[in-house]
Coordinates of C-alpha atoms and ligand atoms in Angstrom, one line a residue:
M15 CA 5.1 2.1 9.2
C16 CA 8.7 1.3 9.8
G17 CA 11.3 -1.2 8.4
I18 CA 12.9 -3.9 10.5
V19 CA 15.9 -6.1 9.6
G20 CA 17.9 -8.6 11.6
C21 CA 20.6 -11.1 10.9
I22 CA 22.3 -14.0 12.7
G23 CA 25.2 -16.0 11.2
K24 CA 28.9 -16.7 11.3
G25 CA 30.0 -13.7 9.2
N26 CA 29.5 -10.0 9.8
A27 CA 25.8 -9.0 9.9
V28 CA 26.3 -5.3 9.5
P29 CA 26.5 -5.1 5.7
F30 CA 23.2 -7.0 5.4
L31 CA 21.6 -4.8 8.0
I32 CA 22.6 -1.7 6.1
Q33 CA 21.6 -3.1 2.7
G34 CA 18.4 -4.4 4.0
L35 CA 17.4 -1.0 5.5
E36 CA 18.2 0.6 2.2
K37 CA 15.6 -1.6 0.6
L38 CA 13.1 -0.7 3.3
E39 CA 13.5 3.1 3.4
Y40 CA 10.3 3.4 1.5
R41 CA 8.6 2.2 4.7
G42 CA 9.8 5.2 6.6
Y43 CA 12.9 7.2 6.6
D44 CA 12.9 9.9 9.3
S45 CA 15.6 8.1 11.4
S46 CA 17.4 4.8 11.5
G47 CA 19.7 2.6 13.7
I48 CA 21.5 -0.7 14.2
A49 CA 22.3 -2.7 17.3
I50 CA 24.8 -5.6 17.4
Y51 CA 26.0 -8.1 20.0
S52 CA 29.8 -7.6 20.2
N53 CA 32.2 -9.0 22.8
G54 CA 29.6 -9.7 25.4
K55 CA 27.6 -6.5 25.1
I56 CA 25.0 -4.6 23.0
R57 CA 26.4 -1.8 20.8
V58 CA 24.1 0.7 19.1
V59 CA 24.4 3.3 16.4
K60 CA 21.3 5.3 15.7
K61 CA 20.6 8.8 14.2
Q62 CA 17.8 11.1 12.9
G63 CA 17.6 11.4 9.2
H64 CA 17.9 9.1 6.2
L65 CA 20.0 5.9 6.4
K66 CA 22.9 7.6 4.8
V67 CA 23.7 9.3 8.1
I68 CA 24.3 5.9 9.7
K69 CA 26.2 4.7 6.7
E70 CA 28.6 7.6 7.0
I71 CA 29.2 6.9 10.6
L72 CA 29.9 3.2 10.0
K73 CA 31.8 3.4 6.7
D74 CA 35.3 3.4 8.3
N75 CA 34.3 1.7 11.6
N76 CA 35.6 -1.8 11.1
D77 CA 35.3 -2.4 14.8
F78 CA 31.5 -2.3 14.6
C79 CA 30.9 -5.8 13.3
A80 CA 29.2 -8.9 14.7
G81 CA 27.3 -12.0 13.6
L82 CA 24.1 -11.0 15.4
G83 CA 22.3 -7.7 14.9
I84 CA 19.1 -5.8 14.2
G85 CA 18.3 -2.6 12.3
H86 CA 15.4 -0.2 11.9
T87 CA 14.3 2.6 9.6
R88 CA 11.5 4.7 11.2
W89 CA 8.3 6.5 10.3
A90 CA 7.5 8.4 13.5
T91 CA 4.2 7.7 15.2
H92 CA 5.1 8.5 18.9
G93 CA 7.8 11.1 19.4
N94 CA 9.5 13.3 16.8
P95 CA 12.2 12.0 14.6
T96 CA 15.3 12.5 16.8
D97 CA 18.4 10.5 17.6
I98 CA 17.0 9.4 21.0
N99 CA 13.6 8.4 19.5
A100 CA 15.3 6.4 16.8
H101 CA 15.3 2.6 17.1
P102 CA 16.9 0.3 18.4
H103 CA 16.0 0.9 22.0
V104 CA 18.0 -0.7 24.8
S105 CA 16.8 -2.0 28.1
A106 CA 17.9 -0.3 31.4
C107 CA 19.8 -3.5 32.2
G108 CA 21.7 -2.9 29.0
K109 CA 21.2 -6.6 27.9
I110 CA 18.2 -6.3 25.5
A111 CA 18.0 -4.3 22.3
L112 CA 14.7 -4.1 20.3
V113 CA 13.3 -2.7 17.1
H114 CA 9.5 -2.3 16.6
N115 CA 7.0 -1.7 13.8
G116 CA 3.5 -0.8 15.0
I117 CA 1.8 1.0 17.8
I118 CA 1.5 0.1 21.5
E119 CA -1.9 1.4 22.5
N120 CA -1.5 1.0 26.2
Y121 CA 2.1 2.3 26.4
I122 CA 1.1 5.2 28.7
E123 CA -0.2 3.1 31.5
L124 CA 2.7 0.6 31.1
K125 CA 5.1 3.5 31.2
E126 CA 3.6 4.9 34.4
E127 CA 3.8 1.5 36.0
L128 CA 7.4 1.2 35.1
M129 CA 8.3 4.7 36.3
K130 CA 6.7 3.8 39.6
K131 CA 9.2 1.0 39.7
G132 CA 12.0 3.5 39.2
F133 CA 12.5 3.0 35.4
L134 CA 13.7 6.1 33.6
F135 CA 12.9 6.7 30.0
K136 CA 15.1 8.5 27.5
S137 CA 12.7 8.7 24.6
D138 CA 9.1 9.7 23.9
T139 CA 8.4 6.5 22.0
D140 CA 6.0 3.7 22.8
T141 CA 8.7 1.3 21.7
E142 CA 11.0 2.1 24.6
V143 CA 8.2 0.9 26.9
I144 CA 8.4 -2.5 25.4
V145 CA 12.1 -2.9 26.1
Q146 CA 11.9 -1.5 29.6
L147 CA 9.0 -3.8 30.3
M148 CA 11.2 -6.7 29.2
S149 CA 14.0 -5.3 31.4
S150 CA 11.7 -5.3 34.4
L151 CA 10.7 -8.9 33.8
Y152 CA 14.1 -10.3 32.8
E153 CA 15.5 -13.0 35.1
G154 CA 17.9 -14.6 32.7
D155 CA 15.4 -16.4 30.3
I156 CA 14.9 -14.1 27.3
F157 CA 12.2 -16.3 25.7
Q158 CA 10.1 -16.4 28.9
T159 CA 10.7 -12.6 29.2
V160 CA 9.4 -12.0 25.7
K161 CA 6.3 -14.2 26.3
N162 CA 5.5 -12.5 29.6
S163 CA 6.1 -9.0 28.1
I164 CA 3.9 -9.3 25.0
K165 CA 1.0 -10.6 27.1
K166 CA 0.9 -7.1 28.6
L167 CA 1.0 -5.3 25.2
Q168 CA -2.1 -4.0 23.4
G169 CA -1.8 -2.8 19.8
S170 CA 0.4 -3.8 16.9
F171 CA 4.0 -4.9 17.1
A172 CA 6.5 -6.6 14.9
L173 CA 9.6 -6.9 17.0
G174 CA 13.3 -7.8 16.4
I175 CA 15.1 -8.6 19.6
I176 CA 18.7 -9.5 20.7
C177 CA 19.9 -10.2 24.2
A178 CA 23.6 -10.0 25.4
D179 CA 23.1 -13.3 27.4
N180 CA 21.9 -15.1 24.2
P181 CA 24.4 -14.3 21.5
D182 CA 23.3 -17.3 19.4
T183 CA 19.6 -16.2 19.2
L184 CA 17.7 -13.6 17.1
I185 CA 14.1 -13.3 18.3
A186 CA 11.2 -12.1 16.1
V187 CA 7.6 -11.4 17.2
K188 CA 4.6 -10.7 15.0
K189 CA 1.2 -9.2 16.0
D190 CA -0.7 -7.1 13.4
S191 CA 2.5 -5.8 11.7
P192 CA 4.3 -7.8 9.1
L193 CA 7.6 -9.7 9.7
I194 CA 9.4 -12.3 7.5
I195 CA 12.2 -14.7 8.1
G196 CA 14.7 -15.3 5.3
T197 CA 16.8 -18.5 5.4
S198 CA 20.1 -19.3 3.8
E199 CA 23.2 -21.5 4.5
N200 CA 24.7 -20.6 7.9
E201 CA 22.9 -17.3 8.1
N202 CA 19.3 -16.3 8.7
Y203 CA 17.4 -13.0 8.6
I204 CA 14.3 -11.1 9.5
A205 CA 12.8 -8.2 7.6
S206 CA 9.5 -6.3 7.3
D207 CA 9.3 -6.9 3.6
I208 CA 10.8 -9.1 0.9
P209 CA 13.0 -6.5 -1.0
A210 CA 15.3 -6.5 2.0
L211 CA 15.9 -10.2 1.7
L212 CA 16.2 -10.7 -2.1
S213 CA 20.0 -10.2 -2.3
K214 CA 20.5 -13.0 0.3
T215 CA 17.7 -15.6 -0.3
D216 CA 14.5 -16.5 -2.1
T217 CA 13.3 -18.8 0.7
I218 CA 11.1 -17.1 3.3
C219 CA 8.7 -17.8 6.1
R220 CA 6.1 -15.2 6.9
L221 CA 5.4 -15.0 10.6
Q222 CA 1.7 -15.6 11.1
E223 CA -0.4 -13.7 13.6
K224 CA 0.8 -13.9 17.2
Q225 CA 3.9 -15.9 16.5
I226 CA 7.4 -15.8 18.1
A227 CA 10.5 -17.0 16.2
L228 CA 13.7 -18.2 17.8
I229 CA 16.3 -18.0 15.1
N230 CA 20.0 -19.1 15.1
S231 CA 22.5 -19.5 12.3
E232 CA 21.4 -23.0 11.5
G233 CA 17.6 -22.4 11.4
F234 CA 14.6 -21.3 13.4
K235 CA 11.6 -22.5 15.5
L236 CA 8.2 -20.9 15.6
Y237 CA 6.0 -20.7 18.7
D238 CA 2.6 -19.2 19.5
F239 CA 2.4 -16.5 22.2
E240 CA 1.8 -19.3 24.8
G241 CA 5.1 -20.9 23.8
N242 CA 3.6 -23.9 21.9
L243 CA 5.6 -25.0 18.9
S244 CA 4.1 -24.0 15.6
E245 CA 4.6 -25.4 12.1
K246 CA 6.8 -23.6 9.6
K247 CA 5.6 -22.7 6.1
L248 CA 8.4 -21.9 3.8
T249 CA 7.7 -20.0 0.5
V250 CA 10.0 -19.5 -2.4
I251 CA 9.8 -16.0 -3.8
N252 CA 10.1 -15.6 -7.6
W253 CA 10.6 -11.8 -7.5
S254 CA 14.0 -11.1 -9.2
I255 CA 16.3 -8.8 -7.4
D256 CA 15.7 -6.1 -10.0
A257 CA 12.0 -6.4 -9.3
A258 CA 12.7 -4.4 -6.2
E259 CA 15.3 -2.2 -7.8
K260 CA 14.8 0.8 -10.0
N261 CA 16.6 -0.6 -13.0
Q262 CA 17.0 2.0 -15.7
Y263 CA 14.3 4.2 -14.4
E264 CA 15.0 7.4 -12.5
H265 CA 12.3 6.7 -10.0
F266 CA 10.5 3.6 -8.7
M267 CA 7.2 5.4 -9.6
L268 CA 8.0 5.6 -13.3
K269 CA 9.3 2.0 -13.3
E270 CA 6.0 0.9 -11.7
I271 CA 3.9 3.0 -14.2
M272 CA 5.7 1.3 -17.0
E273 CA 5.3 -2.2 -15.4
Q274 CA 1.5 -1.9 -15.5
P275 CA 0.9 -3.9 -18.7
R276 CA 2.9 -6.8 -17.2
A277 CA 1.3 -6.4 -13.8
I278 CA -2.2 -6.4 -15.2
K279 CA -1.3 -9.4 -17.5
D280 CA 0.0 -11.3 -14.5
T281 CA -3.2 -10.5 -12.5
V282 CA -5.8 -11.0 -15.2
Y283 CA -4.6 -13.7 -17.5
P284 CA -4.4 -16.5 -14.9
R285 CA -8.1 -15.8 -14.1
I286 CA -9.3 -16.1 -17.7
E287 CA -10.0 -19.5 -19.2
G288 CA -11.2 -19.2 -22.8
K289 CA -14.2 -17.0 -22.7
S290 CA -14.9 -17.4 -19.0
L291 CA -13.3 -16.7 -15.7
K292 CA -11.8 -18.9 -12.9
L293 CA -11.5 -17.1 -9.7
D294 CA -9.1 -18.9 -7.4
N295 CA -11.1 -20.7 -4.8
L296 CA -13.9 -18.1 -4.5
N297 CA -16.7 -20.5 -3.6
L298 CA -19.6 -18.1 -3.2
S299 CA -22.7 -20.1 -3.7
K300 CA -25.5 -18.9 -6.0
E301 CA -27.9 -19.0 -3.0
Y302 CA -25.5 -16.9 -0.9
L303 CA -25.1 -14.3 -3.7
E304 CA -28.9 -14.2 -4.3
N305 CA -29.5 -13.5 -0.6
L306 CA -27.0 -10.7 -0.5
N307 CA -28.6 -7.4 0.5
K308 CA -25.6 -5.4 -0.5
I309 CA -21.9 -5.2 -1.1
C310 CA -19.6 -2.9 0.9
I311 CA -16.3 -1.9 -0.5
V312 CA -14.0 -0.5 2.2
A313 CA -10.5 0.9 1.7
C314 CA -8.2 3.9 2.0
G315 CA -6.6 6.4 -0.4
S316 CA -6.1 5.1 -3.9
A317 CA -7.6 1.7 -3.0
Y318 CA -10.7 3.6 -2.0
H319 CA -10.7 5.3 -5.4
V320 CA -10.7 1.8 -7.0
G321 CA -13.9 1.2 -5.0
C322 CA -15.5 4.4 -6.2
I323 CA -15.0 3.2 -9.8
A324 CA -16.1 -0.3 -9.0
K325 CA -19.3 0.9 -7.4
Y326 CA -20.5 2.1 -10.9
F327 CA -19.7 -1.0 -12.8
M328 CA -20.6 -3.5 -10.1
E329 CA -24.1 -2.1 -9.7
L330 CA -24.5 -2.2 -13.4
L331 CA -23.3 -5.8 -13.7
I332 CA -24.8 -7.4 -10.6
R333 CA -27.9 -5.2 -9.9
K334 CA -27.3 -5.2 -6.2
P335 CA -26.6 -2.1 -4.0
V336 CA -22.8 -1.4 -3.7
E337 CA -21.7 0.9 -0.9
I338 CA -18.2 2.4 -0.8
D339 CA -16.6 3.5 2.5
L340 CA -13.4 5.1 3.7
A341 CA -12.0 2.5 6.1
S342 CA -11.2 5.2 8.7
E343 CA -14.9 6.1 8.7
F344 CA -16.6 2.7 8.2
R345 CA -16.5 1.2 11.7
Y346 CA -17.4 4.5 13.4
R347 CA -20.7 4.9 11.5
S348 CA -22.4 1.8 13.0
P349 CA -22.4 0.2 9.6
I350 CA -25.5 -1.8 8.6
V351 CA -23.7 -5.1 7.9
D352 CA -24.8 -8.6 8.6
E353 CA -24.4 -12.2 7.2
N354 CA -26.1 -11.1 4.0
T355 CA -23.5 -8.4 3.4
L356 CA -20.4 -9.1 1.3
V357 CA -17.5 -6.8 2.3
I358 CA -14.6 -6.3 0.0
I359 CA -11.4 -4.8 1.5
I360 CA -8.9 -3.4 -1.1
S361 CA -5.4 -2.9 0.1
Q362 CA -2.0 -3.0 -1.7
S363 CA 0.1 -3.6 1.5
G364 CA -2.5 -5.7 3.3
E365 CA -1.3 -4.0 6.5
T366 CA -3.3 -0.7 6.5
A367 CA -4.5 -0.4 10.0
D368 CA -7.9 1.2 9.2
S369 CA -8.6 -1.3 6.5
L370 CA -7.6 -4.2 8.8
A371 CA -9.9 -2.8 11.6
A372 CA -12.8 -2.5 9.1
L373 CA -12.2 -6.1 8.1
R374 CA -12.4 -7.3 11.7
E375 CA -15.5 -5.2 12.4
S376 CA -17.2 -6.6 9.3
K377 CA -16.5 -10.2 10.4
R378 CA -17.7 -9.4 13.9
L379 CA -21.0 -8.3 12.4
G380 CA -21.3 -11.6 10.5
A381 CA -20.3 -10.5 7.0
R382 CA -18.0 -12.6 4.7
V383 CA -14.9 -10.7 3.6
I384 CA -13.1 -10.8 0.3
S385 CA -9.8 -8.9 0.2
I386 CA -8.0 -7.7 -2.9
V387 CA -4.3 -7.6 -1.7
N388 CA -0.9 -7.3 -3.3
V389 CA 1.2 -8.7 -0.5
V390 CA 1.0 -12.4 0.0
G391 CA 0.3 -13.6 3.5
S392 CA -0.2 -10.0 4.8
S393 CA -2.5 -9.4 7.8
I394 CA -5.6 -8.4 5.7
A395 CA -5.0 -11.4 3.4
S396 CA -4.6 -13.8 6.4
E397 CA -7.8 -12.6 8.1
S398 CA -10.1 -12.5 5.1
D399 CA -12.5 -15.3 4.2
Y400 CA -11.3 -15.1 0.6
V401 CA -8.2 -13.4 -0.9
L402 CA -7.8 -12.3 -4.5
Y403 CA -4.1 -11.4 -4.9
T404 CA -3.0 -8.8 -7.4
H405 CA 0.3 -9.8 -8.9
A406 CA 1.8 -6.4 -9.3
G407 CA 5.1 -7.4 -7.6
P408 CA 6.7 -5.2 -5.0
E409 CA 5.5 -1.6 -5.3
I410 CA 8.1 0.6 -3.8
A411 CA 7.0 4.1 -4.7
V412 CA 4.8 5.6 -2.1
A413 CA 2.4 6.8 -4.8
T414 CA 0.6 3.6 -6.0
T415 CA 0.2 3.0 -9.7
K416 CA 0.5 -0.6 -10.7
A417 CA -1.2 -1.9 -7.6
Y418 CA -4.1 0.5 -8.2
S419 CA -4.4 -0.7 -11.8
T420 CA -4.3 -4.4 -10.9
Q421 CA -6.8 -3.8 -8.0
L422 CA -9.2 -2.2 -10.5
A423 CA -8.7 -5.0 -13.1
L424 CA -9.4 -7.6 -10.4
M425 CA -12.6 -5.8 -9.3
Y426 CA -13.9 -6.0 -12.9
I427 CA -13.2 -9.7 -12.8
L428 CA -15.0 -10.1 -9.4
A429 CA -18.0 -8.1 -10.7
L430 CA -18.2 -10.3 -13.8
H431 CA -17.9 -13.4 -11.7
I432 CA -20.8 -12.4 -9.4
G433 CA -22.9 -10.9 -12.1
K434 CA -22.6 -14.1 -14.2
A435 CA -23.4 -16.3 -11.1
L436 CA -26.6 -14.2 -10.7
N437 CA -27.5 -14.4 -14.4
K438 CA -27.5 -10.6 -14.6
I439 CA -25.0 -10.4 -17.5
S440 CA -25.6 -11.4 -21.1
D441 CA -23.0 -13.7 -22.6
E442 CA -22.3 -11.0 -25.2
K443 CA -21.5 -8.3 -22.5
Y444 CA -19.6 -10.9 -20.4
E445 CA -17.4 -11.9 -23.2
S446 CA -16.9 -8.4 -24.4
I447 CA -15.7 -7.2 -21.1
I448 CA -13.4 -10.2 -20.7
E449 CA -11.9 -9.4 -24.1
A450 CA -11.5 -5.7 -23.1
L451 CA -9.6 -6.9 -20.0
K452 CA -7.4 -9.1 -22.0
N453 CA -6.6 -6.1 -24.3
L454 CA -5.8 -3.8 -21.4
P455 CA -2.0 -4.5 -21.4
E456 CA -1.7 -3.7 -25.1
N457 CA -3.9 -0.6 -24.8
I458 CA -1.9 0.7 -21.8
E459 CA 1.3 0.1 -23.8
K460 CA -0.1 2.4 -26.5
I461 CA -0.7 5.1 -23.9
L462 CA 2.8 4.7 -22.4
E463 CA 4.3 5.0 -25.8
G464 CA 3.0 8.6 -25.8
K465 CA 4.5 9.5 -22.4
E466 CA 6.8 12.1 -23.9
E467 CA 3.7 14.0 -25.2
I468 CA 2.3 14.0 -21.6
M469 CA 5.7 15.2 -20.3
S470 CA 5.6 18.2 -22.7
I471 CA 2.0 19.0 -21.6
A472 CA 3.2 18.9 -17.9
K473 CA 5.9 21.3 -18.8
N474 CA 3.2 23.9 -19.6
Y475 CA 1.5 23.6 -16.3
Y476 CA 3.9 22.3 -13.6
Y477 CA 4.0 25.7 -11.9
Y478 CA 0.2 26.0 -11.5
E479 CA -0.8 26.0 -7.9
K480 CA -4.5 25.3 -8.5
V481 CA -5.7 22.3 -10.4
F482 CA -9.3 20.9 -10.7
F483 CA -10.1 17.5 -12.1
I484 CA -13.6 17.3 -13.3
G485 CA -15.7 14.4 -14.7
R486 CA -19.0 12.6 -14.5
N487 CA -19.9 9.1 -13.5
V488 CA -16.9 6.8 -13.6
D489 CA -14.8 9.7 -15.0
Y490 CA -15.4 11.6 -11.7
A491 CA -14.0 8.6 -9.8
V492 CA -10.9 8.5 -12.0
C493 CA -10.6 12.3 -11.2
M494 CA -10.3 11.4 -7.6
E495 CA -7.2 9.2 -8.3
G496 CA -5.7 11.8 -10.7
S497 CA -6.1 14.5 -8.0
L498 CA -4.5 12.4 -5.3
K499 CA -1.6 11.4 -7.5
L500 CA -0.9 15.1 -8.2
K501 CA -1.3 16.2 -4.6
E502 CA 0.8 13.5 -3.0
I503 CA 3.9 13.8 -5.2
S504 CA 3.9 17.4 -6.5
Y505 CA 2.4 19.0 -3.4
I506 CA 0.0 21.0 -5.7
H507 CA -3.4 21.6 -4.1
S508 CA -5.8 20.0 -6.5
E509 CA -9.4 18.8 -6.2
A510 CA -11.6 16.2 -8.0
Y511 CA -15.0 17.6 -8.6
A512 CA -18.2 16.2 -10.1
A513 CA -18.5 18.3 -13.3
G514 CA -22.2 18.9 -12.8
E515 CA -21.7 20.1 -9.3
L516 CA -19.2 22.9 -10.0
K517 CA -21.9 25.5 -10.6
H518 CA -23.3 24.9 -7.1
G519 CA -20.5 27.0 -5.6
T520 CA -17.0 25.8 -6.3
I521 CA -16.9 27.4 -9.8
S522 CA -16.2 30.7 -7.9
L523 CA -12.6 29.4 -7.5
I524 CA -12.0 29.1 -11.2
D525 CA -9.9 31.8 -12.7
K526 CA -7.1 32.4 -15.2
N527 CA -4.6 30.7 -12.9
T528 CA -6.6 27.5 -12.8
L529 CA -5.8 24.3 -14.7
V530 CA -8.9 22.2 -15.3
I531 CA -8.2 18.6 -16.3
A532 CA -11.5 17.3 -17.7
I533 CA -12.0 13.6 -18.1
A534 CA -14.7 12.7 -20.7
T535 CA -15.0 9.1 -21.9
Q536 CA -18.7 8.3 -21.4
E537 CA -20.8 8.7 -24.5
K538 CA -24.1 9.5 -22.8
L539 CA -22.5 12.3 -20.8
M540 CA -20.3 13.9 -23.5
D541 CA -22.5 16.9 -24.3
K542 CA -23.0 17.7 -20.6
M543 CA -19.2 17.5 -20.1
I544 CA -18.7 19.9 -23.1
S545 CA -21.1 22.4 -21.4
N546 CA -19.2 22.1 -18.1
V547 CA -15.9 22.7 -19.7
R548 CA -17.2 25.7 -21.6
E549 CA -18.4 27.1 -18.2
V550 CA -14.9 26.9 -16.7
K551 CA -13.2 28.0 -19.9
A552 CA -15.4 31.1 -19.8
R553 CA -13.9 31.9 -16.4
G554 CA -10.4 31.8 -17.7
A555 CA -9.4 28.3 -16.9
K556 CA -6.8 26.4 -19.0
I557 CA -8.3 23.1 -20.2
L558 CA -6.5 19.8 -20.5
F559 CA -9.0 17.3 -21.9
L560 CA -8.6 13.6 -21.5
T561 CA -10.9 11.6 -23.8
T562 CA -11.0 8.6 -26.2
E563 CA -9.8 8.5 -29.8
K564 CA -13.4 8.7 -30.8
Y565 CA -14.0 12.2 -29.4
Y566 CA -10.5 13.7 -29.9
E567 CA -11.4 15.8 -32.9
K568 CA -14.7 17.0 -31.4
L569 CA -13.1 18.2 -28.2
K570 CA -9.9 19.5 -29.5
P571 CA -11.3 23.0 -30.4
I572 CA -12.3 23.7 -26.7
S573 CA -9.0 22.3 -25.3
D574 CA -5.8 24.1 -24.6
H575 CA -4.2 20.6 -24.6
I576 CA -5.9 17.2 -25.2
V577 CA -4.8 13.6 -24.6
S578 CA -6.7 10.6 -26.0
I579 CA -6.8 7.0 -24.9
P580 CA -7.6 4.0 -27.1
Q581 CA -11.3 3.1 -27.5
T582 CA -12.3 0.0 -25.7
Y583 CA -15.5 -1.4 -24.0
E584 CA -16.7 1.7 -22.2
T585 CA -17.0 0.0 -18.8
V586 CA -13.3 -0.7 -18.8
L587 CA -12.2 2.8 -19.9
P588 CA -11.2 3.9 -16.3
S589 CA -8.4 1.4 -16.5
L590 CA -7.0 3.4 -19.4
S591 CA -7.9 7.0 -18.4
V592 CA -6.0 6.7 -15.1
I593 CA -2.6 6.1 -17.0
P594 CA -2.2 9.6 -18.5
M595 CA -3.2 11.0 -15.0
Q596 CA -0.3 9.0 -13.4
L597 CA 2.1 10.3 -16.0
M598 CA 0.9 13.9 -15.7
S599 CA 1.5 13.8 -12.0
Y600 CA 4.9 12.1 -12.3
Y601 CA 6.2 14.7 -14.8
T602 CA 4.7 17.6 -13.0
A603 CA 6.4 16.5 -9.8
K604 CA 9.7 15.9 -11.7
F605 CA 9.6 19.5 -13.1
R606 CA 8.9 20.8 -9.6
G607 CA 11.9 18.9 -8.3
C608 CA 9.9 16.9 -5.7
D609 CA 11.1 13.7 -4.0
I610 CA 8.8 11.5 -6.1
D611 CA 9.4 8.1 -4.5
K612 CA 9.4 9.4 -1.0
P613 CA 7.0 12.4 -0.8
R614 CA 7.2 14.4 2.4
N615 CA 5.0 13.3 5.3
L616 CA 4.0 10.1 3.6
A617 CA 4.9 6.4 4.0
K618 CA 4.1 3.4 1.8
S619 CA 1.7 1.7 4.1
V620 CA -0.1 3.4 7.0
T621 CA -0.1 0.7 9.7
V622 CA -1.3 3.1 12.3
E623 CA -4.9 4.4 12.7
Ligands
AGP1 C1 -1.7 6.0 -2.8 O1 -0.9 6.6 -3.8 C2 -1.3 6.4 -1.5 N1 0.1 6.1 -1.2 C3 -2.3 5.9 -0.4 O2 -3.5 6.6 -0.6 C4 -2.6 4.4 -0.4 O3 -3.4 4.0 -1.5 C5 -3.5 4.1 0.9 O4 -2.7 4.4 2.0 C6 -3.9 2.6 1.0 O5 -2.8 1.8 1.1 P1 -3.1 0.2 1.0 O6 -3.6 0.0 -0.4 O7 -1.8 -0.4 1.2 O8 -4.1 -0.2 2.0

């Protein structure tokens, strides 16, 4: 995933391009670059490394200024992070510069065709093929050239394009990767995501699938790929500037952990009306729901872990089979999906390539698709039959926290909605769970108030190189998320394991250098969890127990450290038990001096397969 910015206006575009890229570095940061139109020609500055390298080069270069420009911050997919592979890429004719987010799947054959025509390539990227293709087709009409070029491209591409023969036009193209237009007085912008625009405007237009925008300093026009005029849909964003800033927090991740009460309130409360729910315009008829043969939840990473938890409570509440699949596996296993299957895609970014592909496969097989998405108008949202938006606001840290929590909260609401429609839930249980969801923000606040205690616990274990998370039932699914959080930001090899499964082999790994984080919140499994913890303790492991206030005293004697969460309706406890795991990971990574918001090798949204 990469970050694209562009600007066209009567002033100097370069300061916006730099500031915009700063806000998009979470999308990828292994190289960056800027291209401007200046005095009849294209000028480019691009370098490997974080944006600060470019900023250093440009800081005293007052000559590098122009009203029209594009910028890019890269997460490498084709070609290592080098100066040459950095975007923008410039056509052989020197007239066209282009930045790209996505992957061109047929770039090799296109490259071979162009090389036969005598084109030479400087980079290893798929992106350079696009701009050389345009160069090969350019006869003076850049709009026609863009239309003709994109017809030959297969794959995903959000493009920002400038042409030396058209200094009054900024061109944007969107297929599968996100791109947004920002509008203001005498200046207009493009960006991959909203945070880059917030300092300039709150009025945006998301390019829809397969759209081209011709933008000048007064406004813009939208076209489909055939060149037919399309209607514009402007949206006013109510994200404050600080919503995309760190504010007083050292890291975006801690800010977003602390924002979870607000994010869950914003996500849950608008869907609760008295003692019942109102679920946007989710018009799934009772007949349709009764005919469902199963529900498939498909996602990646933490969103997948939401699905692992949801499987437990959805099957309890709706009494229909619920399957959970990794999106990268789903479409390659010949899934048994048809018009009587409801598919739920969970995705914070709404741009994860594997999840988008799973959505398309599900629809091809006849299923209806509901998506749980945080980014309004994103590709997954746009292609779903129904969208339930989480209202977590911009999530900048690569490691998800508030988006995960709001996804989980929304899945509870969806399960209640379906279970109620099928008359599978008693009024008492229905109202109790709704009440527990309403109390989530307050209960999470209580846990967050104890974050210093978790920090002091992390100080005892941050140097451990072997950590096991063990649990049973939904607690095992929470362990998956706890383990991923720890791995992705502290680089400690950890593993989530079903507590009852350890003795079937893996317990051989347990020794005095092992930290075992045991999550035990389910009453019916408490005694078995105590036995499992005793088994690993007997092998020398250190025990950090996570349980509810109700079992704190009972479990304290067999713990080296113990953390408790408020008691609430048992089904909803996973929404609370994940919070201490987030904090434990955050503080562990902090003590280890890791780059918490931008962990190595990772990007915020994986828009490549
Ligand atoms: C979560 O901490 C990770 N950054 C990652 O697993 C993420 O959840 C996954 O890539 C899915 O992203 P999405 O929710 O945007 O689809």
